[in-house]
Amino acid sequence: MRFATRLPGERGLAERDADQIALIRGQIMGVGDRWRVKHPWIAGHQDAIGMAIFVVAIAGVLGDAALYVAGVLPWWATVLVTAFWLSLLHEIEHDLIHSMYFRTNKWVHNSMMLGVWVFRPSTINPWVRRRLHLHHHEVSGTESDLEERGITSGERWGGHRLLSLLDTVLGYAMRPFRMRRLVHAYVAQAAQDPEDARRLAVTTPLGYFPLAGLHYGLWYLTIGLHIYDLFGGRIAYQGAHHALDFVAVTLLAPNMIRTFCLHFVSSNMHYYGDVEPHNVLQQTQVWTAKWLWPVHALCFNFGGTHAIHHFLVRDPFYVREAIRAECQAILREHGVRFDDFGTFGRANRFGLAAPTGSVEV
């Protein structure tokens, strides 16, 4: 039986949980090692595979746009298929954040980072997100986990949470003081020194600049023009209007629906608030229910594989998906929760009883 070394933050956990985490991590590592032995060519060309998926996904987005213009794909099919390609680019970005592709070739690595950002302009700057995401792994489930708290994890379900999942910018705008508090908590915990704190305080709020500003500005303009048209208004510059509709169908709307699917899954499958720091057993659950298939199709089965990633960061997304079934059996055997939808009523709390009194949001 293979055991993995405990990570530094896990040494303060209860002995039983720390040993359990090390056991799970070791077994998942063993599954991945056996998969690599069975598929040596794939395992030996990780950079090339990452680049191939990157290129294919971008070609898919451009191809969908061409088919839409040619009248082959209707608008709704263009939105859904393009959202799938964009979900692949999200996975590539996530792997890049963990330096899984072109680790020693910074030019190619950063070019890919720029590419996944340009085709997903609704998202945060990936270089800013790298710091947020690595911090997420360190403090998952706590107040300074800005990556998850920023997409409503830990908030009671209601109108604001739904609005935030449908439109991140409107969610932030509705509760600006909440976001200011979350950013402050993140900076206070993540900064290495006062100079780093000042830098984070500036770069983090600007993470959506400039692409997200352009994306959401065009999105709101598109919606506004269609509402104006619906009520009988006459729109000048019809050519520009049609061009805007083209951008909305081929890029803006696919990003909106993909983002909703990812944020809906991620914000609800992570636990928050009553988790022990660094205790991976309490950070996530696994989602496998069949009713989730439509949203999982547009976030590459995030709910089914992300818990694996919390235990072992090493594997790129396509390897996690390939070994998913065996790893899920390991997680289930060792008590990791599956399909705990009671979190919808518990504001992501790990405890199985609904929280009483006020819940901090």
Coordinates of N, CA and C in Angstrom, one line a residue, residues 54 89-99 108-135 147 186 200 203-204 206-212 258:
F54 N -5.4 23.0 -26.6 CA -5.5 24.5 -26.7 C -5.9 24.9 -28.1
L89 N -10.8 25.3 -22.7 CA -9.8 26.4 -22.4 C -9.7 26.7 -21.0
H90 N -10.8 26.6 -20.2 CA -10.8 26.8 -18.8 C -9.9 25.8 -18.1
E91 N -10.0 24.5 -18.6 CA -9.2 23.5 -18.0 C -7.7 23.6 -18.3
I92 N -7.5 24.1 -19.6 CA -6.1 24.4 -19.9 C -5.5 25.5 -19.1
E93 N -6.3 26.6 -18.8 CA -5.9 27.6 -18.0 C -5.6 27.1 -16.6
H94 N -6.4 26.3 -16.0 CA -6.2 25.8 -14.7 C -4.9 25.0 -14.6
D95 N -4.7 24.1 -15.6 CA -3.4 23.4 -15.7 C -2.2 24.3 -15.8
L96 N -2.3 25.4 -16.6 CA -1.3 26.3 -16.8 C -1.0 27.0 -15.4
I97 N -2.0 27.3 -14.7 CA -1.8 28.0 -13.4 C -1.0 27.1 -12.5
H98 N -1.1 25.8 -12.6 CA -0.3 24.8 -11.9 C 1.0 24.4 -12.6
S99 N 1.3 25.2 -13.7 CA 2.6 25.0 -14.4 C 2.7 23.6 -15.0
V108 N 6.1 30.3 -24.5 CA 5.0 29.5 -24.9 C 3.9 29.5 -23.8
H109 N 4.4 29.3 -22.6 CA 3.5 29.2 -21.4 C 2.7 30.5 -21.3
N110 N 3.3 31.6 -21.4 CA 2.6 32.9 -21.2 C 1.7 33.2 -22.4
S111 N 2.1 32.7 -23.6 CA 1.3 32.9 -24.8 C 0.0 32.1 -24.7
M112 N 0.1 30.9 -24.1 CA -1.1 30.1 -23.9 C -2.0 30.8 -22.8
M113 N -1.4 31.4 -21.8 CA -2.1 32.1 -20.7 C -2.9 33.2 -21.4
L114 N -2.3 34.0 -22.3 CA -2.9 35.1 -22.9 C -4.1 34.6 -23.8
G115 N -3.8 33.5 -24.5 CA -4.8 32.9 -25.4 C -6.1 32.5 -24.7
V116 N -6.0 31.8 -23.6 CA -7.2 31.3 -22.9 C -7.9 32.5 -22.3
W117 N -7.2 33.6 -22.0 CA -7.9 34.8 -21.5 C -8.6 35.6 -22.6
V118 N -8.0 35.7 -23.8 CA -8.6 36.4 -24.9 C -9.9 35.7 -25.3
F119 N -10.0 34.4 -25.3 CA -11.2 33.7 -25.8 C -12.2 33.5 -24.6
R120 N -11.8 33.9 -23.4 CA -12.7 33.8 -22.3 C -12.6 35.2 -21.6
P121 N -13.0 36.3 -22.3 CA -12.8 37.6 -21.8 C -13.6 38.0 -20.5
S122 N -14.6 37.1 -20.2 CA -15.4 37.4 -19.0 C -14.7 37.1 -17.7
T123 N -13.5 36.4 -17.8 CA -12.8 35.9 -16.7 C -11.8 36.8 -16.2
I124 N -11.2 36.5 -15.0 CA -10.2 37.3 -14.4 C -8.9 37.1 -15.1
N125 N -8.0 38.1 -15.1 CA -6.7 37.9 -15.6 C -6.0 36.7 -15.1
P126 N -5.5 35.8 -15.9 CA -5.0 34.5 -15.4 C -3.8 34.6 -14.6
W127 N -3.0 35.6 -14.7 CA -1.8 35.8 -13.9 C -2.3 36.2 -12.5
V128 N -3.3 37.0 -12.4 CA -3.9 37.4 -11.1 C -4.6 36.1 -10.5
R129 N -5.3 35.4 -11.3 CA -6.0 34.2 -10.8 C -5.0 33.1 -10.3
R130 N -3.8 33.1 -10.9 CA -2.8 32.1 -10.4 C -2.6 32.3 -8.9
R131 N -2.4 33.5 -8.5 CA -2.2 33.8 -7.1 C -3.4 33.4 -6.2
L132 N -4.6 33.8 -6.7 CA -5.8 33.5 -6.1 C -6.0 32.0 -5.9
H133 N -5.7 31.2 -7.0 CA -6.0 29.8 -7.0 C -5.0 29.0 -6.1
L134 N -3.8 29.4 -6.2 CA -2.8 28.7 -5.3 C -3.1 29.0 -3.8
H135 N -3.6 30.2 -3.5 CA -4.1 30.6 -2.2 C -5.3 29.7 -1.8
E147 N -11.1 33.2 -4.2 CA -11.6 32.6 -5.4 C -13.0 32.0 -5.3
Y186 N -8.4 38.5 1.9 CA -7.5 37.7 1.1 C -6.1 38.4 1.1
L200 N -0.9 43.5 -4.0 CA -2.1 42.7 -4.2 C -3.4 43.5 -4.0
T203 N -3.6 45.0 -7.6 CA -3.8 44.1 -8.8 C -5.1 43.3 -8.7
T204 N -5.5 42.9 -7.5 CA -6.6 42.0 -7.3 C -7.9 42.7 -7.8
L206 N -8.3 44.9 -9.9 CA -8.1 45.2 -11.3 C -8.0 43.9 -12.2
G207 N -8.3 42.7 -11.5 CA -8.2 41.5 -12.2 C -9.1 41.3 -13.4
Y208 N -10.2 42.0 -13.4 CA -11.2 41.9 -14.5 C -10.9 43.0 -15.6
F209 N -9.9 43.8 -15.4 CA -9.6 44.8 -16.4 C -8.5 44.3 -17.4
P210 N -8.6 44.6 -18.7 CA -9.6 45.3 -19.3 C -10.7 44.5 -20.0
L211 N -10.4 43.2 -20.2 CA -11.2 42.3 -21.1 C -12.6 42.1 -20.5
A212 N -12.7 41.9 -19.2 CA -14.1 41.7 -18.7 C -14.9 43.0 -18.8
R258 N -21.2 29.2 -19.9 CA -20.1 28.4 -19.4 C -19.7 28.8 -18.0

